[in-house]
């Protein structure tokens, strides 16, 4: 299905800001749950209850049959890990928490990757570079730039460290649907893509592997893992394009 890339009205932008603020709060809360000994099932339960208490809907729950509210992916898992009572978080793991919610019909989507206790310097560097690749990308997330300027900035930054940029999954437009046009690749593109306009809203989400870019799916048909078993990190925000600096709708307020 192709839909046109939409420019949101000021009412829609207001609702997406509200959705984003609530998701940022969810992530700040979830960060505190991450400790050795907790199961991924428990983190998901806490996240779902928090989202529902705010009167919002966890958008991943039952999305295309996904069984939970928070996608939790450890170590060599790239994205879409399924929470489980048997999956216990351990010191030294890296854990990606990907969450989405709906507020008054509008979506927000964001992911963070955390180290559990002390992690290896290699893991720390992967997480830092993945997050920074997002910020390199959004230097071009403004009216007048082209969509793939973002992709190329993410890719060249991550690749300069020898990392693999996942190609099989991409970011996306977001609004009254979780996934809208356009697709937002993180890997290098030959063209510059569509012209960005103020009012477009994008979920920009680099997924970066220490090793090669190739991924595989586990038998649960959801969990995406690196084919070579290397560690993978994920960082995502819902971003509003403006005529100037982009507005990060799901970012935690400074100083927390
Ligand atoms: N943030 C992911 C995405 O944008 C999560 C959605 S997958 C789901 O695609 F099925 F779990 F919802
Ligand atoms: Co997303």
PDB file of C-alpha atoms and ligand atoms in Angstrom:
ATOM      1  CA  UNK A   1       0.000   0.000   0.000  1.00  0.00           C
ATOM      2  CA  UNK A   2       1.338   3.399  -0.866  1.00  0.00           C
ATOM      3  CA  UNK A   3       0.072   6.468   0.845  1.00  0.00           C
ATOM      4  CA  UNK A   4       1.172   9.984   0.256  1.00  0.00           C
ATOM      5  CA  UNK A   5       3.603  11.515   2.716  1.00  0.00           C
ATOM      6  CA  UNK A   6       1.449  13.794   4.844  1.00  0.00           C
ATOM      7  CA  UNK A   7       2.095  17.202   6.339  1.00  0.00           C
ATOM      8  CA  UNK A   8       0.387  17.343   9.728  1.00  0.00           C
ATOM      9  CA  UNK A   9      -2.032  20.101  10.719  1.00  0.00           C
ATOM     10  CA  UNK A  10      -1.359  22.153  13.835  1.00  0.00           C
ATOM     11  CA  UNK A  11      -3.999  20.114  15.669  1.00  0.00           C
ATOM     12  CA  UNK A  12      -2.274  16.891  14.665  1.00  0.00           C
ATOM     13  CA  UNK A  13       1.104  18.274  15.694  1.00  0.00           C
ATOM     14  CA  UNK A  14      -0.323  19.214  19.083  1.00  0.00           C
ATOM     15  CA  UNK A  15      -1.596  15.657  19.578  1.00  0.00           C
ATOM     16  CA  UNK A  16       1.703  14.155  18.449  1.00  0.00           C
ATOM     17  CA  UNK A  17       3.592  16.362  20.926  1.00  0.00           C
ATOM     18  CA  UNK A  18       1.314  15.061  23.665  1.00  0.00           C
ATOM     19  CA  UNK A  19       1.830  11.462  22.507  1.00  0.00           C
ATOM     20  CA  UNK A  20       5.583  12.014  22.383  1.00  0.00           C
ATOM     21  CA  UNK A  21       5.798  13.566  25.833  1.00  0.00           C
ATOM     22  CA  UNK A  22       3.989  10.574  27.337  1.00  0.00           C
ATOM     23  CA  UNK A  23       6.331   8.157  25.572  1.00  0.00           C
ATOM     24  CA  UNK A  24       9.414  10.046  26.811  1.00  0.00           C
ATOM     25  CA  UNK A  25       8.027   9.667  30.335  1.00  0.00           C
ATOM     26  CA  UNK A  26       7.477   5.973  29.705  1.00  0.00           C
ATOM     27  CA  UNK A  27      11.102   5.550  28.665  1.00  0.00           C
ATOM     28  CA  UNK A  28      12.404   7.456  31.706  1.00  0.00           C
ATOM     29  CA  UNK A  29      10.374   5.141  33.907  1.00  0.00           C
ATOM     30  CA  UNK A  30      11.401   1.982  32.015  1.00  0.00           C
ATOM     31  CA  UNK A  31      15.083   2.870  32.275  1.00  0.00           C
ATOM     32  CA  UNK A  32      14.820   2.497  36.055  1.00  0.00           C
ATOM     33  CA  UNK A  33      13.398  -1.034  35.754  1.00  0.00           C
ATOM     34  CA  UNK A  34      16.479  -2.340  33.955  1.00  0.00           C
ATOM     35  CA  UNK A  35      18.619  -4.284  36.426  1.00  0.00           C
ATOM     36  CA  UNK A  36      20.104  -7.791  36.650  1.00  0.00           C
ATOM     37  CA  UNK A  37      17.485 -10.377  37.623  1.00  0.00           C
ATOM     38  CA  UNK A  38      14.386  -8.767  36.101  1.00  0.00           C
ATOM     39  CA  UNK A  39      12.607 -10.684  33.336  1.00  0.00           C
ATOM     40  CA  UNK A  40      11.765  -9.037  30.047  1.00  0.00           C
ATOM     41  CA  UNK A  41       8.141 -10.039  30.727  1.00  0.00           C
ATOM     42  CA  UNK A  42       8.171  -7.898  33.873  1.00  0.00           C
ATOM     43  CA  UNK A  43       9.589  -4.866  32.047  1.00  0.00           C
ATOM     44  CA  UNK A  44       6.848  -5.236  29.441  1.00  0.00           C
ATOM     45  CA  UNK A  45       4.139  -5.520  32.101  1.00  0.00           C
ATOM     46  CA  UNK A  46       5.368  -2.388  33.884  1.00  0.00           C
ATOM     47  CA  UNK A  47       5.525  -0.496  30.580  1.00  0.00           C
ATOM     48  CA  UNK A  48       2.056  -1.536  29.507  1.00  0.00           C
ATOM     49  CA  UNK A  49       0.508  -0.548  32.857  1.00  0.00           C
ATOM     50  CA  UNK A  50       2.266   2.839  32.783  1.00  0.00           C
ATOM     51  CA  UNK A  51       1.004   3.579  29.265  1.00  0.00           C
ATOM     52  CA  UNK A  52      -2.540   2.477  30.084  1.00  0.00           C
ATOM     53  CA  UNK A  53      -2.609   4.497  33.345  1.00  0.00           C
ATOM     54  CA  UNK A  54      -1.971   7.627  31.271  1.00  0.00           C
ATOM     55  CA  UNK A  55      -5.062   6.760  29.235  1.00  0.00           C
ATOM     56  CA  UNK A  56      -2.977   5.819  26.198  1.00  0.00           C
ATOM     57  CA  UNK A  57      -2.904   2.644  24.118  1.00  0.00           C
ATOM     58  CA  UNK A  58       0.301   0.598  23.722  1.00  0.00           C
ATOM     59  CA  UNK A  59       0.452   0.586  19.931  1.00  0.00           C
ATOM     60  CA  UNK A  60       2.596  -2.523  19.472  1.00  0.00           C
ATOM     61  CA  UNK A  61       0.199  -4.787  21.393  1.00  0.00           C
ATOM     62  CA  UNK A  62      -1.513  -7.012  18.795  1.00  0.00           C
ATOM     63  CA  UNK A  63       0.052  -5.022  15.943  1.00  0.00           C
ATOM     64  CA  UNK A  64       0.251  -7.619  13.151  1.00  0.00           C
ATOM     65  CA  UNK A  65      -0.071 -10.167  15.945  1.00  0.00           C
ATOM     66  CA  UNK A  66       2.839  -8.918  18.064  1.00  0.00           C
ATOM     67  CA  UNK A  67       1.952 -10.253  21.534  1.00  0.00           C
ATOM     68  CA  UNK A  68       3.340  -7.516  23.830  1.00  0.00           C
ATOM     69  CA  UNK A  69       3.607  -3.755  24.397  1.00  0.00           C
ATOM     70  CA  UNK A  70       7.378  -3.250  24.546  1.00  0.00           C
ATOM     71  CA  UNK A  71       9.781  -4.844  22.075  1.00  0.00           C
ATOM     72  CA  UNK A  72      12.747  -5.982  24.178  1.00  0.00           C
ATOM     73  CA  UNK A  73      15.886  -7.088  22.360  1.00  0.00           C
ATOM     74  CA  UNK A  74      19.070  -8.226  24.119  1.00  0.00           C
ATOM     75  CA  UNK A  75      22.652  -8.344  22.821  1.00  0.00           C
ATOM     76  CA  UNK A  76      22.665  -9.874  19.300  1.00  0.00           C
ATOM     77  CA  UNK A  77      18.914  -9.294  18.975  1.00  0.00           C
ATOM     78  CA  UNK A  78      18.368  -6.280  16.735  1.00  0.00           C
ATOM     79  CA  UNK A  79      14.667  -5.485  17.269  1.00  0.00           C
ATOM     80  CA  UNK A  80      11.227  -7.005  17.944  1.00  0.00           C
ATOM     81  CA  UNK A  81      12.321  -9.348  20.738  1.00  0.00           C
ATOM     82  CA  UNK A  82       9.318 -10.855  22.535  1.00  0.00           C
ATOM     83  CA  UNK A  83       9.198 -10.438  26.322  1.00  0.00           C
ATOM     84  CA  UNK A  84       9.280 -13.694  28.285  1.00  0.00           C
ATOM     85  CA  UNK A  85       9.187 -14.774  31.926  1.00  0.00           C
ATOM     86  CA  UNK A  86      12.175 -17.021  31.130  1.00  0.00           C
ATOM     87  CA  UNK A  87      14.310 -14.229  29.739  1.00  0.00           C
ATOM     88  CA  UNK A  88      16.262 -12.774  32.638  1.00  0.00           C
ATOM     89  CA  UNK A  89      18.329  -9.637  32.183  1.00  0.00           C
ATOM     90  CA  UNK A  90      21.969 -10.110  33.256  1.00  0.00           C
ATOM     91  CA  UNK A  91      24.861  -7.836  34.186  1.00  0.00           C
ATOM     92  CA  UNK A  92      26.827  -6.989  31.047  1.00  0.00           C
ATOM     93  CA  UNK A  93      23.857  -7.337  28.665  1.00  0.00           C
ATOM     94  CA  UNK A  94      22.791  -4.567  26.372  1.00  0.00           C
ATOM     95  CA  UNK A  95      19.029  -4.203  26.178  1.00  0.00           C
ATOM     96  CA  UNK A  96      16.941  -2.305  23.677  1.00  0.00           C
ATOM     97  CA  UNK A  97      13.488  -1.157  24.720  1.00  0.00           C
ATOM     98  CA  UNK A  98      11.257  -0.085  21.830  1.00  0.00           C
ATOM     99  CA  UNK A  99       7.880   1.349  22.765  1.00  0.00           C
ATOM    100  CA  UNK A 100       4.984   3.067  21.043  1.00  0.00           C
ATOM    101  CA  UNK A 101       1.740   4.564  22.228  1.00  0.00           C
ATOM    102  CA  UNK A 102      -1.414   6.173  20.895  1.00  0.00           C
ATOM    103  CA  UNK A 103      -2.780   9.384  22.426  1.00  0.00           C
ATOM    104  CA  UNK A 104      -6.105  10.686  21.057  1.00  0.00           C
ATOM    105  CA  UNK A 105      -5.559   8.763  17.828  1.00  0.00           C
ATOM    106  CA  UNK A 106      -1.927   9.826  17.292  1.00  0.00           C
ATOM    107  CA  UNK A 107       1.191   7.695  17.570  1.00  0.00           C
ATOM    108  CA  UNK A 108       4.616   8.145  19.073  1.00  0.00           C
ATOM    109  CA  UNK A 109       7.436   5.613  18.690  1.00  0.00           C
ATOM    110  CA  UNK A 110      10.856   5.578  20.379  1.00  0.00           C
ATOM    111  CA  UNK A 111      13.627   3.149  21.310  1.00  0.00           C
ATOM    112  CA  UNK A 112      16.578   3.260  23.693  1.00  0.00           C
ATOM    113  CA  UNK A 113      19.452   0.820  24.266  1.00  0.00           C
ATOM    114  CA  UNK A 114      20.939   0.551  27.762  1.00  0.00           C
ATOM    115  CA  UNK A 115      23.831  -1.317  29.301  1.00  0.00           C
ATOM    116  CA  UNK A 116      22.949  -3.506  32.281  1.00  0.00           C
ATOM    117  CA  UNK A 117      25.429  -2.682  35.034  1.00  0.00           C
ATOM    118  CA  UNK A 118      28.973  -2.728  33.718  1.00  0.00           C
ATOM    119  CA  UNK A 119      29.238  -3.558  30.029  1.00  0.00           C
ATOM    120  CA  UNK A 120      32.263  -4.111  27.796  1.00  0.00           C
ATOM    121  CA  UNK A 121      33.920  -1.048  26.222  1.00  0.00           C
ATOM    122  CA  UNK A 122      32.928  -2.485  22.824  1.00  0.00           C
ATOM    123  CA  UNK A 123      29.263  -2.569  23.822  1.00  0.00           C
ATOM    124  CA  UNK A 124      29.419   0.956  25.285  1.00  0.00           C
ATOM    125  CA  UNK A 125      30.961   2.293  22.104  1.00  0.00           C
ATOM    126  CA  UNK A 126      28.303   0.607  19.942  1.00  0.00           C
ATOM    127  CA  UNK A 127      25.511   2.197  21.985  1.00  0.00           C
ATOM    128  CA  UNK A 128      27.154   5.632  21.909  1.00  0.00           C
ATOM    129  CA  UNK A 129      27.798   5.508  18.153  1.00  0.00           C
ATOM    130  CA  UNK A 130      24.246   4.297  17.438  1.00  0.00           C
ATOM    131  CA  UNK A 131      22.762   7.187  19.412  1.00  0.00           C
ATOM    132  CA  UNK A 132      25.142   9.679  17.829  1.00  0.00           C
ATOM    133  CA  UNK A 133      24.299   8.335  14.339  1.00  0.00           C
ATOM    134  CA  UNK A 134      20.706   9.424  14.981  1.00  0.00           C
ATOM    135  CA  UNK A 135      21.934  12.927  15.865  1.00  0.00           C
ATOM    136  CA  UNK A 136      24.174  13.014  12.766  1.00  0.00           C
ATOM    137  CA  UNK A 137      21.119  12.054  10.704  1.00  0.00           C
ATOM    138  CA  UNK A 138      18.794  14.701  12.079  1.00  0.00           C
ATOM    139  CA  UNK A 139      21.161  17.506  11.111  1.00  0.00           C
ATOM    140  CA  UNK A 140      19.391  17.028   7.768  1.00  0.00           C
ATOM    141  CA  UNK A 141      15.883  16.588   9.191  1.00  0.00           C
ATOM    142  CA  UNK A 142      14.606  20.007   8.188  1.00  0.00           C
ATOM    143  CA  UNK A 143      12.627  21.654   5.426  1.00  0.00           C
ATOM    144  CA  UNK A 144      14.705  22.011   2.287  1.00  0.00           C
ATOM    145  CA  UNK A 145      16.832  18.925   2.879  1.00  0.00           C
ATOM    146  CA  UNK A 146      16.044  15.592   1.264  1.00  0.00           C
ATOM    147  CA  UNK A 147      14.987  12.455   3.093  1.00  0.00           C
ATOM    148  CA  UNK A 148      18.007  10.377   2.127  1.00  0.00           C
ATOM    149  CA  UNK A 149      20.396  13.079   3.344  1.00  0.00           C
ATOM    150  CA  UNK A 150      19.357  11.728   6.753  1.00  0.00           C
ATOM    151  CA  UNK A 151      20.022   8.121   5.708  1.00  0.00           C
ATOM    152  CA  UNK A 152      23.418   8.929   4.243  1.00  0.00           C
ATOM    153  CA  UNK A 153      24.519  10.877   7.321  1.00  0.00           C
ATOM    154  CA  UNK A 154      23.535   7.996   9.617  1.00  0.00           C
ATOM    155  CA  UNK A 155      25.259   5.436   7.405  1.00  0.00           C
ATOM    156  CA  UNK A 156      28.502   7.299   6.888  1.00  0.00           C
ATOM    157  CA  UNK A 157      28.871   8.024  10.605  1.00  0.00           C
ATOM    158  CA  UNK A 158      28.194   4.416  11.698  1.00  0.00           C
ATOM    159  CA  UNK A 159      30.281   2.915   8.906  1.00  0.00           C
ATOM    160  CA  UNK A 160      33.249   5.118   9.815  1.00  0.00           C
ATOM    161  CA  UNK A 161      33.520   2.904  12.933  1.00  0.00           C
ATOM    162  CA  UNK A 162      33.391  -0.266  10.818  1.00  0.00           C
ATOM    163  CA  UNK A 163      29.876  -1.086  11.996  1.00  0.00           C
ATOM    164  CA  UNK A 164      27.138  -2.725   9.934  1.00  0.00           C
ATOM    165  CA  UNK A 165      24.041  -0.617   9.263  1.00  0.00           C
ATOM    166  CA  UNK A 166      20.918  -2.803   9.199  1.00  0.00           C
ATOM    167  CA  UNK A 167      19.187  -2.536   5.818  1.00  0.00           C
ATOM    168  CA  UNK A 168      16.350  -5.029   6.221  1.00  0.00           C
ATOM    169  CA  UNK A 169      14.410  -2.727   8.566  1.00  0.00           C
ATOM    170  CA  UNK A 170      13.892   1.009   8.241  1.00  0.00           C
ATOM    171  CA  UNK A 171      12.319   4.006   9.955  1.00  0.00           C
ATOM    172  CA  UNK A 172       9.008   5.400   8.787  1.00  0.00           C
ATOM    173  CA  UNK A 173       6.521   8.207   8.670  1.00  0.00           C
ATOM    174  CA  UNK A 174       4.205   8.264  11.699  1.00  0.00           C
ATOM    175  CA  UNK A 175       0.944   9.967  12.625  1.00  0.00           C
ATOM    176  CA  UNK A 176      -2.558   8.535  12.856  1.00  0.00           C
ATOM    177  CA  UNK A 177      -0.872   5.257  11.868  1.00  0.00           C
ATOM    178  CA  UNK A 178       2.249   3.736  13.409  1.00  0.00           C
ATOM    179  CA  UNK A 179       3.786   3.137   9.996  1.00  0.00           C
ATOM    180  CA  UNK A 180       3.183   5.748   7.313  1.00  0.00           C
ATOM    181  CA  UNK A 181       5.101   6.733   4.218  1.00  0.00           C
ATOM    182  CA  UNK A 182       7.903   7.478   3.670  1.00  0.00           C
ATOM    183  CA  UNK A 183      10.279   4.659   4.569  1.00  0.00           C
ATOM    184  CA  UNK A 184      13.350   6.112   6.273  1.00  0.00           C
ATOM    185  CA  UNK A 185      16.365   3.910   5.525  1.00  0.00           C
ATOM    186  CA  UNK A 186      19.483   4.070   7.654  1.00  0.00           C
ATOM    187  CA  UNK A 187      21.806   2.756   4.949  1.00  0.00           C
ATOM    188  CA  UNK A 188      23.440   4.633   2.120  1.00  0.00           C
ATOM    189  CA  UNK A 189      21.200   5.694  -0.766  1.00  0.00           C
ATOM    190  CA  UNK A 190      22.153   6.681  -4.306  1.00  0.00           C
ATOM    191  CA  UNK A 191      19.403   9.276  -4.620  1.00  0.00           C
ATOM    192  CA  UNK A 192      18.515  12.126  -2.300  1.00  0.00           C
ATOM    193  CA  UNK A 193      14.877  11.073  -1.924  1.00  0.00           C
ATOM    194  CA  UNK A 194      11.865  13.308  -1.362  1.00  0.00           C
ATOM    195  CA  UNK A 195      12.117  16.924  -0.315  1.00  0.00           C
ATOM    196  CA  UNK A 196      11.325  17.383   3.371  1.00  0.00           C
ATOM    197  CA  UNK A 197       8.630  19.834   4.399  1.00  0.00           C
ATOM    198  CA  UNK A 198       7.735  21.399   7.738  1.00  0.00           C
ATOM    199  CA  UNK A 199       4.963  19.370   9.384  1.00  0.00           C
ATOM    200  CA  UNK A 200       6.177  15.956   8.282  1.00  0.00           C
ATOM    201  CA  UNK A 201       6.652  13.525  11.173  1.00  0.00           C
ATOM    202  CA  UNK A 202       9.201  10.722  10.957  1.00  0.00           C
ATOM    203  CA  UNK A 203      10.305   7.884  13.224  1.00  0.00           C
ATOM    204  CA  UNK A 204      14.066   7.821  12.633  1.00  0.00           C
ATOM    205  CA  UNK A 205      15.597   4.653  14.042  1.00  0.00           C
ATOM    206  CA  UNK A 206      19.135   3.502  13.289  1.00  0.00           C
ATOM    207  CA  UNK A 207      19.812  -0.185  14.052  1.00  0.00           C
ATOM    208  CA  UNK A 208      23.572  -0.732  14.097  1.00  0.00           C
ATOM    209  CA  UNK A 209      25.602  -3.958  14.415  1.00  0.00           C
ATOM    210  CA  UNK A 210      29.202  -4.281  15.564  1.00  0.00           C
ATOM    211  CA  UNK A 211      29.683  -6.816  12.770  1.00  0.00           C
ATOM    212  CA  UNK A 212      28.004  -7.244   9.421  1.00  0.00           C
ATOM    213  CA  UNK A 213      24.671  -5.674   8.477  1.00  0.00           C
ATOM    214  CA  UNK A 214      22.947  -8.998   7.746  1.00  0.00           C
ATOM    215  CA  UNK A 215      20.082 -10.126   9.964  1.00  0.00           C
ATOM    216  CA  UNK A 216      17.964 -13.254  10.412  1.00  0.00           C
ATOM    217  CA  UNK A 217      14.603 -14.028  12.002  1.00  0.00           C
ATOM    218  CA  UNK A 218      14.162 -16.467  14.880  1.00  0.00           C
ATOM    219  CA  UNK A 219      11.495 -19.203  14.757  1.00  0.00           C
ATOM    220  CA  UNK A 220       9.063 -16.958  16.652  1.00  0.00           C
ATOM    221  CA  UNK A 221       8.869 -14.985  13.359  1.00  0.00           C
ATOM    222  CA  UNK A 222       9.432 -11.728  15.250  1.00  0.00           C
ATOM    223  CA  UNK A 223      12.861 -11.561  16.856  1.00  0.00           C
ATOM    224  CA  UNK A 224      15.425 -10.139  14.452  1.00  0.00           C
ATOM    225  CA  UNK A 225      19.031 -11.153  15.249  1.00  0.00           C
ATOM    226  CA  UNK A 226      22.390 -10.385  13.683  1.00  0.00           C
ATOM    227  CA  UNK A 227      23.395 -13.190  11.347  1.00  0.00           C
ATOM    228  CA  UNK A 228      26.991 -13.175  12.628  1.00  0.00           C
ATOM    229  CA  UNK A 229      25.974 -13.075  16.305  1.00  0.00           C
ATOM    230  CA  UNK A 230      27.507  -9.631  16.873  1.00  0.00           C
ATOM    231  CA  UNK A 231      25.944  -7.116  19.253  1.00  0.00           C
ATOM    232  CA  UNK A 232      23.318  -4.711  17.930  1.00  0.00           C
ATOM    233  CA  UNK A 233      21.942  -1.406  19.238  1.00  0.00           C
ATOM    234  CA  UNK A 234      18.844   0.646  18.385  1.00  0.00           C
ATOM    235  CA  UNK A 235      17.985   4.297  19.009  1.00  0.00           C
ATOM    236  CA  UNK A 236      14.780   5.963  17.825  1.00  0.00           C
ATOM    237  CA  UNK A 237      12.747   9.129  18.220  1.00  0.00           C
ATOM    238  CA  UNK A 238       9.630  10.537  16.620  1.00  0.00           C
ATOM    239  CA  UNK A 239      10.774  13.725  14.881  1.00  0.00           C
ATOM    240  CA  UNK A 240       8.816  16.749  13.649  1.00  0.00           C
ATOM    241  CA  UNK A 241      10.305  18.464  10.597  1.00  0.00           C
ATOM    242  CA  UNK A 242      10.273  22.275  10.794  1.00  0.00           C
ATOM    243  CA  UNK A 243      11.848  25.095   8.823  1.00  0.00           C
ATOM    244  CA  UNK A 244      14.690  25.073  11.375  1.00  0.00           C
ATOM    245  CA  UNK A 245      15.901  22.652  14.017  1.00  0.00           C
ATOM    246  CA  UNK A 246      13.859  19.444  14.130  1.00  0.00           C
ATOM    247  CA  UNK A 247      11.625  18.930  17.142  1.00  0.00           C
ATOM    248  CA  UNK A 248      12.294  15.624  18.913  1.00  0.00           C
ATOM    249  CA  UNK A 249       8.847  14.700  20.177  1.00  0.00           C
ATOM    250  CA  UNK A 250       9.957  11.717  22.255  1.00  0.00           C
ATOM    251  CA  UNK A 251      13.152  13.001  23.824  1.00  0.00           C
ATOM    252  CA  UNK A 252      13.587  13.111  27.603  1.00  0.00           C
ATOM    253  CA  UNK A 253      13.732  16.694  28.956  1.00  0.00           C
ATOM    254  CA  UNK A 254      17.321  17.929  29.440  1.00  0.00           C
ATOM    255  CA  UNK A 255      18.796  17.328  32.870  1.00  0.00           C
ATOM    256  CA  UNK A 256      17.011  14.083  33.690  1.00  0.00           C
TER     257      UNK A 256
HETATM  258  N1  LIG B   1       9.408   0.616  16.559  1.00  0.00           N
HETATM  259  C1  LIG B   1       9.098  -0.558  15.776  1.00  0.00           C
HETATM  260  C2  LIG B   1       8.724  -0.115  14.403  1.00  0.00           C
HETATM  261  O1  LIG B   1       8.716   1.036  14.169  1.00  0.00           O
HETATM  262  C3  LIG B   1       8.188  -1.450  16.471  1.00  0.00           C
HETATM  263  C4  LIG B   1       6.929  -1.919  15.835  1.00  0.00           C
HETATM  264  S1  LIG B   1       6.879  -3.579  15.658  1.00  0.00           S
HETATM  265  C5  LIG B   1       5.565  -4.201  16.518  1.00  0.00           C
HETATM  266  O2  LIG B   1       8.498  -0.863  13.497  1.00  0.00           O
HETATM  267  F1  LIG B   1       5.016  -5.062  15.796  1.00  0.00           F
HETATM  268  F2  LIG B   1       5.986  -4.700  17.620  1.00  0.00           F
HETATM  269  F3  LIG B   1       4.695  -3.276  16.756  1.00  0.00           F
HETATM  270 CO1  LIG B   2       9.561   2.686  14.601  1.00  0.00          CO
END
